Amino acid sequence: MLKFDEVAQHNSRDSCWVIVHGQAYDVTEFLPEHPGGAGIILKYAGKDATEEYDPIHPPGTLEENLPKDKCLGPVDPATIKKEDKKEEKATAKKAEGGIPPLDQCLNLFDFEVVAKTVLKPTAWAYYSSGADDEVTMRENNSAFGRIWFRPRILRDVANIDYSTSLLGNKSSMPVYITATALGKLGHPDGEKNLTVAAGKEGLIQMIPTLASCSFDEIVDARVNDSQVQFFQLYVNSNRKITEKLIRKAEDAGVKGLFVTVDAPQLGRREKDMRMKFDDTGSNVQNSNKDNVDRSQGAARAISSFIDPSLSWDDLNWLKSVTRMPIVLKGVQTWEDAVRAAELGLAGVVLSNHGGRQLDFSRSGIEVLGEVVEALKARNLFPNPMFQIFVDGGIRRASDVLKAVAMGATAVGIGRPFLYAYSAYGSDGVVHAIRLLKAEMEMNMRLLGAPTLKDVVPEMVDTRALSTHVNFTPPSHGSQIYEKLSTAVGMPNE
Ligand SMILES: Cc1cc2c(cc1C)[n+](S(=O)(=O)[O-])c1c(=O)[nH]c(=O)nc-1n2C[C@H](O)[C@H](O)[C@H](O)COP(=O)(O)O
């Protein structure tokens, strides 16, 4: 059995060994091939890299990418020295007073406040960042603040039913858990937290291509065989790899293929870059002058496989590969939505990737208005065979109902569920979903709409949508933050 000190001597580009899950690997020859660049590996040369490795790599990645003889065997656990993780210590200190009990989270904003105190800085940067100046990320939620309800009265609202169906699959609410990458950055169970909660609460989860967990782990985490999942696809420049992924998803019973079309290159998320940049900038990478394009941060590094040449011409190929309904995720104009409908696709997600792609893209809810008008003008709406989804900035059931009133079938939610499980595991996500369900019941009752069919365009006033007022959402979660900051002695920022 190897000793840690033996591994520690192989800590350079000329001879680079790392430890992952107690096994030593010689990655010297792999360094130039690593999509994330040599620098991030060299940072852990001669050390235990397990904690850094896990959130980014699905199980089996090493075995799939290294020749057998590069696995050098087990390292005596008694000799392994743990890295002095300054940043983890700081985070632990912040939360040493513990986090508030789950039932003190009263809305989706509260989870963000709590997650910020428990997430590693790199994880917080990755999850919370938007592109450039984050104008679109803020606008995503602000835009909902410019839509007003027109509630109707004296309607029998004794029984409220907010169930619906997405692409022909039952859902307990017009909400799905959208695809967000690198789930293990926030919690060791990663995306499985979402699978379990979605199954328990009857929601559909969209499995991301860039998940931390393996596809099989996420599918195996279903709470029962009838649990419905969708798959979010980044098309790989190597189309064979993409075909294999799609077939695997279809064989696993996935019920919808959401092709991401707003990210031919991942956006410049500067919070993420700064964190990663400092992270890699301080490491051997600079002195080794790696040729990794670090100017795009970690996101670019993990997504260099995405095919920027993907175009409308490829849709017939995509349709030939699968019988799953195909939805384009990241459509931002009526022209592209109409084209998708005319091509016989199953729908579109009006989305700007949570403001993480092109800054100053309009919010999904803003685009929804023009898309519905354009489809109606061509007798393409309403059409149960072509569904419209919206995501970005949805934090309240009132946001969900505004989108439904304007013609969306359902909405996708990302960050709040990430924050919920980063702080509280899958129980956090279950709680978040139940909070939304309680809001749905109350909002629909007060709106005068017993079912989603009764949530109609006349119930919203969208005249203010086209003007951009600076709507700053109330400082949500401040109550919980105050409590928290006193509990753990943090300055009340
Ligand atoms: C927050 C977040 C979003 C990501 C996401 C990762 C995070 C941490 N990632 S990303 O690494 O490439 O940017 C994906 C992804 O893998 N694929 C994708 O289609 N959308 C990705 N999205 C966008 C997501 O699917 C929704 O469009 C967005 O999260 C909706 O906005 P809210 O977070 O405000 O709900």
Short mmCIF file of C-alpha atoms and ligand atoms in Angstrom, two decimals:
data_model
loop_
_atom_site.label_atom_id
_atom_site.label_comp_id
_atom_site.label_asym_id
_atom_site.label_seq_id
_atom_site.Cartn_x
_atom_site.Cartn_y
_atom_site.Cartn_z
CA MET A 1 0.00 0.00 0.00
CA LEU A 2 1.38 3.42 -0.93
CA LYS A 3 2.15 6.00 1.74
CA PHE A 4 0.98 9.61 1.38
CA ASP A 5 4.58 10.89 1.50
CA GLU A 6 5.46 8.78 -1.55
CA VAL A 7 2.56 10.33 -3.49
CA ALA A 8 3.50 13.79 -2.26
CA GLN A 9 6.85 13.58 -4.10
CA HIS A 10 5.06 13.44 -7.48
CA ASN A 11 3.83 17.01 -7.40
CA SER A 12 4.89 18.58 -10.67
CA ARG A 13 4.15 18.59 -14.36
CA ASP A 14 6.95 16.08 -14.88
CA SER A 15 5.47 13.62 -12.46
CA CYS A 16 1.97 14.27 -11.20
CA TRP A 17 0.13 11.86 -8.92
CA VAL A 18 -3.19 12.61 -7.20
CA ILE A 19 -5.33 10.75 -4.68
CA VAL A 20 -9.05 10.32 -5.31
CA HIS A 21 -11.20 8.23 -2.99
CA GLY A 22 -8.10 6.70 -1.38
CA GLN A 23 -6.58 5.55 -4.69
CA ALA A 24 -3.45 7.11 -6.20
CA TYR A 25 -3.45 7.94 -9.92
CA ASP A 26 -0.57 8.95 -12.18
CA VAL A 27 -2.12 11.73 -14.29
CA THR A 28 1.12 13.09 -15.75
CA GLU A 29 0.31 12.17 -19.35
CA PHE A 30 -3.34 13.19 -18.93
CA LEU A 31 -2.51 16.78 -17.93
CA PRO A 32 -2.61 18.30 -21.47
CA GLU A 33 -5.86 16.46 -22.25
CA HIS A 34 -7.82 17.65 -19.17
CA PRO A 35 -10.75 19.85 -20.43
CA GLY A 36 -10.35 22.08 -17.40
CA GLY A 37 -6.67 22.58 -18.10
CA ALA A 38 -3.57 21.23 -16.38
CA GLY A 39 -3.47 23.94 -13.75
CA ILE A 40 -6.41 22.78 -11.67
CA ILE A 41 -4.92 19.27 -11.47
CA LEU A 42 -1.40 20.55 -10.72
CA LYS A 43 -2.92 22.46 -7.80
CA TYR A 44 -3.59 19.06 -6.21
CA ALA A 45 -0.44 17.30 -7.48
CA GLY A 46 0.86 15.01 -4.74
CA LYS A 47 -2.28 15.62 -2.64
CA ASP A 48 -5.76 14.26 -1.92
CA ALA A 49 -8.00 15.84 -4.59
CA THR A 50 -11.22 14.00 -3.67
CA GLU A 51 -13.15 17.00 -2.35
CA GLU A 52 -12.39 19.11 -5.40
CA TYR A 53 -12.88 16.22 -7.82
CA ASP A 54 -16.31 14.99 -6.67
CA PRO A 55 -18.62 17.95 -7.48
CA ILE A 56 -17.30 18.29 -11.01
CA HIS A 57 -16.88 14.67 -12.19
CA PRO A 58 -19.56 11.97 -12.36
CA PRO A 59 -18.37 8.65 -10.89
CA GLY A 60 -16.27 6.60 -13.30
CA THR A 61 -14.67 9.62 -15.01
CA LEU A 62 -11.13 8.63 -14.02
CA GLU A 63 -11.61 4.99 -15.02
CA GLU A 64 -13.04 6.10 -18.39
CA ASN A 65 -10.22 8.52 -19.15
CA LEU A 66 -7.08 6.87 -17.75
CA PRO A 67 -5.34 3.68 -18.88
CA LYS A 68 -5.54 0.94 -16.22
CA ASP A 69 -1.85 1.08 -15.37
CA LYS A 70 -2.22 4.71 -14.27
CA CYS A 71 -4.17 3.60 -11.21
CA LEU A 72 -1.32 3.04 -8.78
CA GLY A 73 -3.41 1.43 -6.06
CA PRO A 74 -4.60 2.33 -2.57
CA VAL A 75 -2.90 4.85 -0.28
CA ASP A 76 -2.64 4.05 3.42
CA PRO A 77 -5.50 6.21 4.82
CA ALA A 78 -3.65 6.67 8.10
CA THR A 79 -0.92 8.57 6.25
CA ILE A 80 -3.15 10.88 4.12
CA LYS A 81 -2.78 14.52 5.17
CA LYS A 82 -5.88 16.67 4.54
CA GLU A 83 -5.45 20.04 2.86
CA ASP A 84 -5.80 23.03 5.22
CA LYS A 85 -9.00 24.39 3.66
CA LYS A 86 -8.98 28.03 4.75
CA GLU A 87 -12.14 28.81 2.77
CA GLU A 88 -14.04 25.84 4.23
CA LYS A 89 -13.01 26.86 7.75
CA ALA A 90 -14.30 30.41 7.09
CA THR A 91 -17.60 29.04 5.81
CA ALA A 92 -17.92 26.65 8.73
CA LYS A 93 -17.20 29.60 11.09
CA LYS A 94 -20.00 31.58 9.46
CA ALA A 95 -22.47 28.82 10.05
CA GLU A 96 -21.05 27.75 13.43
CA GLY A 97 -24.21 29.12 15.02
CA GLY A 98 -25.96 26.61 12.75
CA ILE A 99 -28.53 27.48 10.13
CA PRO A 100 -32.12 28.37 10.96
CA PRO A 101 -34.54 25.45 11.31
CA LEU A 102 -36.07 24.55 7.93
CA ASP A 103 -39.55 25.66 8.99
CA GLN A 104 -38.24 29.21 9.40
CA CYS A 105 -37.86 29.38 5.62
CA LEU A 106 -41.15 30.92 4.54
CA ASN A 107 -40.45 31.61 0.88
CA LEU A 108 -37.96 30.70 -1.85
CA PHE A 109 -35.85 33.81 -1.21
CA ASP A 110 -35.07 32.61 2.32
CA PHE A 111 -33.16 29.62 0.97
CA GLU A 112 -30.77 31.93 -0.88
CA VAL A 113 -29.98 33.82 2.32
CA VAL A 114 -29.21 30.60 4.20
CA ALA A 115 -27.31 28.95 1.34
CA LYS A 116 -25.00 31.93 1.10
CA THR A 117 -23.78 31.20 4.62
CA VAL A 118 -23.14 27.49 4.09
CA LEU A 119 -21.90 27.25 0.50
CA LYS A 120 -18.18 27.20 -0.21
CA PRO A 121 -17.27 30.52 -1.87
CA THR A 122 -16.57 28.73 -5.16
CA ALA A 123 -20.00 27.06 -5.05
CA TRP A 124 -21.81 30.29 -4.16
CA ALA A 125 -20.00 32.08 -6.99
CA TYR A 126 -20.94 29.42 -9.51
CA TYR A 127 -24.60 29.09 -8.51
CA SER A 128 -25.38 32.76 -7.91
CA SER A 129 -23.50 34.33 -10.80
CA GLY A 130 -25.01 35.85 -13.89
CA ALA A 131 -23.25 37.13 -17.00
CA ASP A 132 -21.31 40.40 -17.11
CA ASP A 133 -23.16 43.03 -15.02
CA GLU A 134 -26.02 40.62 -14.16
CA VAL A 135 -28.62 43.04 -15.52
CA THR A 136 -30.64 40.23 -17.12
CA MET A 137 -30.38 38.10 -13.99
CA ARG A 138 -31.96 40.91 -11.95
CA GLU A 139 -34.47 41.71 -14.69
CA ASN A 140 -35.67 38.08 -14.74
CA ASN A 141 -37.30 38.53 -11.34
CA SER A 142 -37.97 42.27 -11.61
CA ALA A 143 -40.08 41.86 -14.74
CA PHE A 144 -42.69 39.89 -12.76
CA GLY A 145 -43.03 42.95 -10.53
CA ARG A 146 -44.44 44.89 -13.48
CA ILE A 147 -47.35 42.51 -14.02
CA TRP A 148 -50.50 43.08 -11.94
CA PHE A 149 -53.40 40.77 -11.23
CA ARG A 150 -57.07 41.49 -12.06
CA PRO A 151 -58.75 39.18 -9.53
CA ARG A 152 -62.39 38.14 -10.08
CA ILE A 153 -64.86 37.81 -7.19
CA LEU A 154 -67.79 35.67 -6.09
CA ARG A 155 -66.56 32.52 -7.71
CA ASP A 156 -66.67 29.16 -5.98
CA VAL A 157 -63.05 28.66 -4.97
CA ALA A 158 -63.67 26.10 -2.24
CA ASN A 159 -61.60 23.52 -4.11
CA ILE A 160 -58.36 24.52 -5.82
CA ASP A 161 -56.62 22.27 -8.33
CA TYR A 162 -53.23 23.40 -9.72
CA SER A 163 -52.30 20.06 -11.30
CA THR A 164 -51.40 19.97 -14.97
CA SER A 165 -49.48 17.98 -17.57
CA LEU A 166 -46.17 18.73 -19.29
CA LEU A 167 -45.62 17.06 -22.70
CA GLY A 168 -48.42 14.67 -21.73
CA ASN A 169 -46.91 13.82 -18.33
CA LYS A 170 -48.78 14.52 -15.10
CA SER A 171 -47.33 17.18 -12.80
CA SER A 172 -48.69 18.28 -9.42
CA MET A 173 -47.99 21.93 -10.31
CA PRO A 174 -47.14 23.98 -13.45
CA VAL A 175 -43.55 24.01 -12.20
CA TYR A 176 -40.58 21.78 -13.08
CA ILE A 177 -37.07 21.60 -11.65
CA THR A 178 -34.88 22.94 -14.43
CA ALA A 179 -31.37 21.78 -15.35
CA THR A 180 -28.55 23.32 -13.36
CA ALA A 181 -25.01 21.95 -13.63
CA LEU A 182 -22.48 20.78 -11.02
CA GLY A 183 -24.99 19.80 -8.34
CA LYS A 184 -22.36 18.42 -5.98
CA LEU A 185 -20.75 21.82 -5.51
CA GLY A 186 -23.59 22.47 -3.07
CA HIS A 187 -24.14 19.08 -1.49
CA PRO A 188 -22.50 15.64 -1.69
CA ASP A 189 -25.71 14.07 -3.05
CA GLY A 190 -25.89 16.65 -5.81
CA GLU A 191 -28.75 16.28 -8.28
CA LYS A 192 -30.13 13.24 -6.43
CA ASN A 193 -31.57 15.68 -3.87
CA LEU A 194 -33.74 17.09 -6.65
CA THR A 195 -34.76 13.65 -7.91
CA VAL A 196 -35.98 12.53 -4.49
CA ALA A 197 -37.87 15.75 -3.78
CA ALA A 198 -39.41 15.88 -7.27
CA GLY A 199 -40.56 12.29 -6.89
CA LYS A 200 -42.06 12.88 -3.46
CA GLU A 201 -43.91 16.04 -4.59
CA GLY A 202 -44.98 14.96 -8.09
CA LEU A 203 -42.83 17.42 -10.03
CA ILE A 204 -40.73 16.69 -13.11
CA GLN A 205 -36.94 17.07 -12.87
CA MET A 206 -34.84 18.01 -15.88
CA ILE A 207 -31.54 16.10 -15.72
CA PRO A 208 -28.59 18.31 -16.84
CA THR A 209 -25.90 17.14 -19.26
CA LEU A 210 -23.35 18.74 -16.93
CA ALA A 211 -24.61 17.03 -13.76
CA SER A 212 -22.09 16.11 -11.05
CA CYS A 213 -23.89 12.81 -10.44
CA SER A 214 -23.83 10.25 -13.21
CA PHE A 215 -26.96 9.92 -15.36
CA ASP A 216 -27.54 6.43 -13.93
CA GLU A 217 -27.29 7.68 -10.33
CA ILE A 218 -29.94 10.31 -11.02
CA VAL A 219 -32.28 7.87 -12.78
CA ASP A 220 -31.75 5.25 -10.04
CA ALA A 221 -32.67 7.85 -7.41
CA ARG A 222 -36.27 7.99 -8.71
CA VAL A 223 -38.69 7.33 -5.84
CA ASN A 224 -40.75 5.01 -8.04
CA ASP A 225 -40.74 3.63 -11.59
CA SER A 226 -43.42 6.04 -12.76
CA GLN A 227 -41.42 9.15 -11.78
CA VAL A 228 -41.06 11.38 -14.84
CA GLN A 229 -37.79 13.06 -15.79
CA PHE A 230 -36.74 15.20 -18.75
CA PHE A 231 -33.18 15.48 -20.11
CA GLN A 232 -31.37 18.73 -20.89
CA LEU A 233 -28.92 18.31 -23.74
CA TYR A 234 -25.82 20.25 -24.65
CA VAL A 235 -25.00 19.04 -28.17
CA ASN A 236 -21.41 17.83 -28.33
CA SER A 237 -19.20 18.64 -31.31
CA ASN A 238 -18.72 14.88 -31.45
CA ARG A 239 -22.23 13.98 -32.59
CA LYS A 240 -21.68 10.30 -31.83
CA ILE A 241 -21.35 11.15 -28.14
CA THR A 242 -24.58 13.14 -28.32
CA GLU A 243 -26.45 10.32 -30.07
CA LYS A 244 -25.28 7.90 -27.36
CA LEU A 245 -26.48 10.28 -24.61
CA ILE A 246 -29.90 10.75 -26.23
CA ARG A 247 -30.44 7.02 -26.76
CA LYS A 248 -29.37 6.29 -23.17
CA ALA A 249 -31.89 8.87 -21.90
CA GLU A 250 -34.70 7.47 -24.04
CA ASP A 251 -33.89 3.88 -22.99
CA ALA A 252 -34.01 5.03 -19.34
CA GLY A 253 -37.58 6.22 -19.85
CA VAL A 254 -36.85 9.95 -19.96
CA LYS A 255 -39.94 11.68 -21.37
CA GLY A 256 -38.64 14.85 -22.98
CA LEU A 257 -35.47 16.15 -24.62
CA PHE A 258 -34.75 19.82 -23.90
CA VAL A 259 -31.99 20.98 -26.27
CA THR A 260 -30.18 24.02 -24.90
CA VAL A 261 -29.80 26.53 -27.71
CA ASP A 262 -28.74 29.71 -25.88
CA ALA A 263 -25.23 28.55 -25.00
CA PRO A 264 -23.02 27.93 -28.03
CA GLN A 265 -20.45 29.20 -25.53
CA LEU A 266 -21.09 29.59 -21.80
CA GLY A 267 -21.42 33.19 -20.62
CA ARG A 268 -18.86 35.28 -18.74
CA ARG A 269 -19.96 34.82 -15.12
CA GLU A 270 -17.47 37.10 -13.49
CA LYS A 271 -18.20 36.12 -9.86
CA ASP A 272 -17.39 32.57 -10.91
CA MET A 273 -14.35 33.64 -12.93
CA ARG A 274 -13.01 35.79 -10.14
CA MET A 275 -13.31 32.95 -7.68
CA LYS A 276 -11.93 30.40 -10.09
CA PHE A 277 -9.43 32.87 -11.42
CA ASP A 278 -8.04 33.54 -7.94
CA ASP A 279 -8.22 29.84 -7.34
CA THR A 280 -6.22 28.94 -10.44
CA GLY A 281 -4.35 32.24 -10.63
CA SER A 282 -2.59 31.50 -7.35
CA ASN A 283 -1.66 28.03 -8.38
CA VAL A 284 1.09 26.52 -10.44
CA GLN A 285 -0.97 27.18 -13.57
CA ASN A 286 0.35 30.73 -14.01
CA SER A 287 3.97 29.75 -13.66
CA ASN A 288 3.35 26.89 -16.05
CA LYS A 289 1.68 29.21 -18.51
CA ASP A 290 -1.10 26.70 -19.23
CA ASN A 291 -2.88 27.34 -22.45
CA VAL A 292 -6.31 27.03 -20.82
CA ASP A 293 -8.57 29.93 -21.68
CA ARG A 294 -9.18 30.94 -18.08
CA SER A 295 -10.71 34.20 -19.14
CA GLN A 296 -14.08 32.41 -19.25
CA GLY A 297 -13.75 30.82 -15.80
CA ALA A 298 -14.69 27.34 -14.77
CA ALA A 299 -17.87 27.30 -16.83
CA ARG A 300 -15.90 27.58 -20.07
CA ALA A 301 -13.49 24.92 -18.95
CA ILE A 302 -16.20 22.33 -18.27
CA SER A 303 -18.12 23.17 -21.43
CA SER A 304 -15.50 23.27 -24.17
CA PHE A 305 -17.27 20.27 -25.75
CA ILE A 306 -20.43 22.26 -26.63
CA ASP A 307 -20.87 22.52 -30.40
CA PRO A 308 -21.14 26.19 -31.48
CA SER A 309 -22.01 25.08 -35.02
CA LEU A 310 -25.40 23.64 -33.97
CA SER A 311 -28.08 25.12 -36.26
CA TRP A 312 -31.66 24.68 -37.51
CA ASP A 313 -30.21 22.35 -40.16
CA ASP A 314 -29.40 19.84 -37.39
CA LEU A 315 -32.97 19.44 -36.17
CA ASN A 316 -33.84 16.72 -38.67
CA TRP A 317 -30.80 14.78 -37.41
CA LEU A 318 -31.98 15.27 -33.81
CA LYS A 319 -35.50 14.10 -34.72
CA SER A 320 -33.99 11.03 -36.45
CA VAL A 321 -32.14 10.02 -33.27
CA THR A 322 -35.08 9.95 -30.86
CA ARG A 323 -38.84 9.57 -30.50
CA MET A 324 -38.82 11.77 -27.37
CA PRO A 325 -40.61 15.09 -27.78
CA ILE A 326 -37.98 17.77 -28.53
CA VAL A 327 -38.17 21.20 -26.87
CA LEU A 328 -35.73 24.07 -27.57
CA LYS A 329 -34.49 25.59 -24.30
CA GLY A 330 -33.28 29.19 -24.49
CA VAL A 331 -35.54 30.70 -27.20
CA GLN A 332 -35.72 34.52 -26.89
CA THR A 333 -37.75 35.87 -29.83
CA TRP A 334 -41.14 35.19 -31.40
CA GLU A 335 -39.42 34.46 -34.72
CA ASP A 336 -37.56 31.47 -33.32
CA ALA A 337 -40.59 30.24 -31.39
CA VAL A 338 -42.74 30.33 -34.54
CA ARG A 339 -40.02 28.48 -36.47
CA ALA A 340 -39.88 25.76 -33.78
CA ALA A 341 -43.69 25.39 -33.93
CA GLU A 342 -43.69 25.23 -37.73
CA LEU A 343 -40.98 22.53 -37.60
CA GLY A 344 -43.32 20.39 -35.48
CA LEU A 345 -41.23 20.47 -32.32
CA ALA A 346 -42.97 19.86 -28.98
CA GLY A 347 -42.31 23.29 -27.55
CA VAL A 348 -39.91 25.98 -26.42
CA VAL A 349 -38.52 27.24 -23.12
CA LEU A 350 -38.43 31.05 -23.22
CA SER A 351 -35.28 31.53 -21.24
CA ASN A 352 -31.97 33.41 -21.02
CA HIS A 353 -30.29 30.68 -18.95
CA GLY A 354 -30.98 32.48 -15.69
CA GLY A 355 -29.15 35.57 -16.92
CA ARG A 356 -25.92 33.56 -17.25
CA GLN A 357 -25.48 33.97 -21.00
CA LEU A 358 -25.99 37.19 -23.00
CA ASP A 359 -26.46 40.10 -20.60
CA PHE A 360 -29.28 42.46 -21.58
CA SER A 361 -31.34 39.61 -23.01
CA ARG A 362 -34.98 40.15 -22.11
CA SER A 363 -36.63 38.14 -19.34
CA GLY A 364 -38.52 35.01 -20.35
CA ILE A 365 -41.79 36.50 -19.12
CA GLU A 366 -41.24 39.58 -21.29
CA VAL A 367 -40.69 37.40 -24.37
CA LEU A 368 -43.76 35.28 -23.56
CA GLY A 369 -46.13 38.10 -24.48
CA GLU A 370 -44.76 38.57 -28.00
CA VAL A 371 -44.47 34.80 -28.63
CA VAL A 372 -48.11 34.09 -27.77
CA GLU A 373 -49.27 36.99 -29.98
CA ALA A 374 -47.15 35.79 -32.93
CA LEU A 375 -48.30 32.16 -32.57
CA LYS A 376 -51.96 33.24 -32.27
CA ALA A 377 -51.62 35.32 -35.44
CA ARG A 378 -50.56 32.13 -37.25
CA ASN A 379 -53.21 29.90 -35.61
CA LEU A 380 -50.42 28.07 -33.83
CA PHE A 381 -51.69 28.88 -30.33
CA PRO A 382 -53.26 27.43 -28.25
CA ASN A 383 -51.87 24.09 -29.37
CA PRO A 384 -51.55 21.16 -26.92
CA MET A 385 -48.89 19.68 -29.23
CA PHE A 386 -46.69 22.76 -28.88
CA GLN A 387 -46.16 23.87 -25.29
CA ILE A 388 -44.54 27.07 -24.08
CA PHE A 389 -42.39 27.05 -20.95
CA VAL A 390 -40.70 29.98 -19.23
CA ASP A 391 -37.84 30.08 -16.76
CA GLY A 392 -35.73 32.71 -15.01
CA GLY A 393 -36.35 34.63 -11.81
CA ILE A 394 -39.46 32.69 -10.76
CA ARG A 395 -39.63 32.84 -6.96
CA ARG A 396 -43.31 33.05 -6.07
CA ALA A 397 -46.51 31.28 -7.06
CA SER A 398 -47.70 34.69 -8.23
CA ASP A 399 -44.87 34.58 -10.81
CA VAL A 400 -46.03 31.11 -11.87
CA LEU A 401 -49.65 32.25 -12.24
CA LYS A 402 -48.68 35.36 -14.24
CA ALA A 403 -46.83 33.12 -16.70
CA VAL A 404 -49.75 30.67 -16.89
CA ALA A 405 -52.24 33.52 -17.44
CA MET A 406 -50.06 34.79 -20.31
CA GLY A 407 -50.06 31.37 -21.99
CA ALA A 408 -47.23 29.31 -20.49
CA THR A 409 -47.91 25.63 -19.77
CA ALA A 410 -45.42 25.62 -16.89
CA VAL A 411 -42.32 27.34 -15.56
CA GLY A 412 -38.83 26.10 -14.67
CA ILE A 413 -37.13 27.02 -11.41
CA GLY A 414 -33.37 26.69 -10.89
CA ARG A 415 -31.41 28.48 -8.17
CA PRO A 416 -33.99 28.31 -5.32
CA PHE A 417 -33.95 24.50 -5.44
CA LEU A 418 -30.12 24.51 -5.58
CA TYR A 419 -30.02 26.75 -2.52
CA ALA A 420 -32.67 24.69 -0.74
CA TYR A 421 -30.71 21.46 -0.98
CA SER A 422 -27.32 23.10 -0.41
CA ALA A 423 -28.62 24.16 2.98
CA TYR A 424 -31.05 21.39 3.89
CA GLY A 425 -30.61 18.47 1.48
CA SER A 426 -33.63 17.00 -0.30
CA ASP A 427 -35.87 17.92 2.65
CA GLY A 428 -35.12 21.52 1.79
CA VAL A 429 -36.36 21.03 -1.76
CA VAL A 430 -39.51 19.26 -0.54
CA HIS A 431 -40.15 22.19 1.80
CA ALA A 432 -39.57 24.70 -1.01
CA ILE A 433 -42.04 22.88 -3.27
CA ARG A 434 -44.63 22.75 -0.49
CA LEU A 435 -44.22 26.48 0.15
CA LEU A 436 -44.93 27.08 -3.53
CA LYS A 437 -47.96 24.78 -3.40
CA ALA A 438 -49.34 26.68 -0.42
CA GLU A 439 -48.83 29.95 -2.28
CA MET A 440 -50.50 28.48 -5.39
CA GLU A 441 -53.59 27.52 -3.39
CA MET A 442 -53.87 30.94 -1.75
CA ASN A 443 -53.14 32.94 -4.91
CA MET A 444 -55.61 31.00 -7.04
CA ARG A 445 -58.32 31.34 -4.39
CA LEU A 446 -57.81 35.09 -4.18
CA LEU A 447 -57.58 35.36 -7.96
CA GLY A 448 -60.95 33.67 -8.34
CA ALA A 449 -59.50 30.75 -10.33
CA PRO A 450 -60.29 27.25 -9.01
CA THR A 451 -58.27 25.48 -11.73
CA LEU A 452 -55.42 26.46 -14.06
CA LYS A 453 -57.91 26.60 -16.95
CA ASP A 454 -59.51 29.51 -15.10
CA VAL A 455 -56.21 31.40 -15.00
CA VAL A 456 -56.74 33.43 -18.18
CA PRO A 457 -55.10 36.43 -19.90
CA GLU A 458 -57.80 38.78 -18.63
CA MET A 459 -56.54 38.15 -15.08
CA VAL A 460 -53.27 39.97 -15.64
CA ASP A 461 -52.40 43.55 -16.61
CA THR A 462 -49.15 43.41 -18.58
CA ARG A 463 -49.14 46.99 -19.91
CA ALA A 464 -46.07 47.88 -17.84
CA LEU A 465 -44.02 45.02 -19.23
CA SER A 466 -42.60 46.89 -22.17
CA THR A 467 -41.31 49.77 -20.02
CA HIS A 468 -38.32 48.99 -17.87
CA VAL A 469 -38.77 50.49 -14.43
CA ASN A 470 -36.21 49.81 -11.78
CA PHE A 471 -38.21 47.38 -9.66
CA THR A 472 -36.06 46.34 -6.76
CA PRO A 473 -37.63 43.32 -5.10
CA PRO A 474 -38.26 43.76 -1.35
CA SER A 475 -35.18 42.70 0.61
CA HIS A 476 -36.48 39.18 1.01
CA GLY A 477 -35.15 36.99 3.69
CA SER A 478 -33.86 40.00 5.59
CA GLN A 479 -35.78 38.89 8.67
CA ILE A 480 -34.18 35.47 8.53
CA TYR A 481 -30.82 37.08 7.75
CA GLU A 482 -31.03 39.34 10.82
CA LYS A 483 -31.82 36.33 12.97
CA LEU A 484 -29.02 34.41 11.39
CA SER A 485 -26.46 37.19 11.59
CA THR A 486 -27.09 37.66 15.33
CA ALA A 487 -27.02 33.87 15.80
CA VAL A 488 -23.61 33.52 14.23
CA GLY A 489 -22.28 36.95 15.08
CA MET A 490 -22.11 38.06 11.43
CA PRO A 491 -22.15 41.76 10.59
CA ASN A 492 -25.63 42.74 9.40
CA GLU A 493 -24.58 43.78 5.87
C1 LIG B 1 -28.31 28.61 -11.74
C2 LIG B 1 -27.78 27.76 -12.85
C3 LIG B 1 -28.48 27.70 -14.06
C4 LIG B 1 -28.02 26.91 -15.10
C5 LIG B 1 -26.82 26.16 -14.94
C6 LIG B 1 -26.11 26.19 -13.73
C7 LIG B 1 -26.60 27.00 -12.69
C8 LIG B 1 -25.84 27.03 -11.40
N1 LIG B 1 -26.32 25.45 -16.03
S1 LIG B 1 -24.83 25.97 -16.56
O1 LIG B 1 -23.85 25.55 -15.62
O2 LIG B 1 -24.60 25.48 -17.89
O3 LIG B 1 -24.94 27.44 -16.61
C9 LIG B 1 -27.21 25.02 -16.96
C10 LIG B 1 -26.95 23.88 -17.80
O4 LIG B 1 -26.03 23.09 -17.56
N2 LIG B 1 -27.80 23.68 -18.86
C11 LIG B 1 -28.89 24.50 -19.11
O5 LIG B 1 -29.62 24.28 -20.08
N3 LIG B 1 -29.19 25.54 -18.28
C12 LIG B 1 -28.39 25.79 -17.21
N4 LIG B 1 -28.74 26.76 -16.30
C13 LIG B 1 -29.95 27.61 -16.56
C14 LIG B 1 -31.20 26.98 -15.92
O6 LIG B 1 -31.62 25.83 -16.63
C15 LIG B 1 -32.36 27.98 -15.93
O7 LIG B 1 -32.51 28.51 -17.23
C16 LIG B 1 -32.16 29.10 -14.91
O8 LIG B 1 -31.55 28.61 -13.76
C17 LIG B 1 -33.51 29.70 -14.54
O9 LIG B 1 -33.31 30.80 -13.71
P1 LIG B 1 -33.41 30.74 -12.11
O10 LIG B 1 -32.15 30.09 -11.63
O11 LIG B 1 -33.50 32.19 -11.74
O12 LIG B 1 -34.65 29.98 -11.73
#
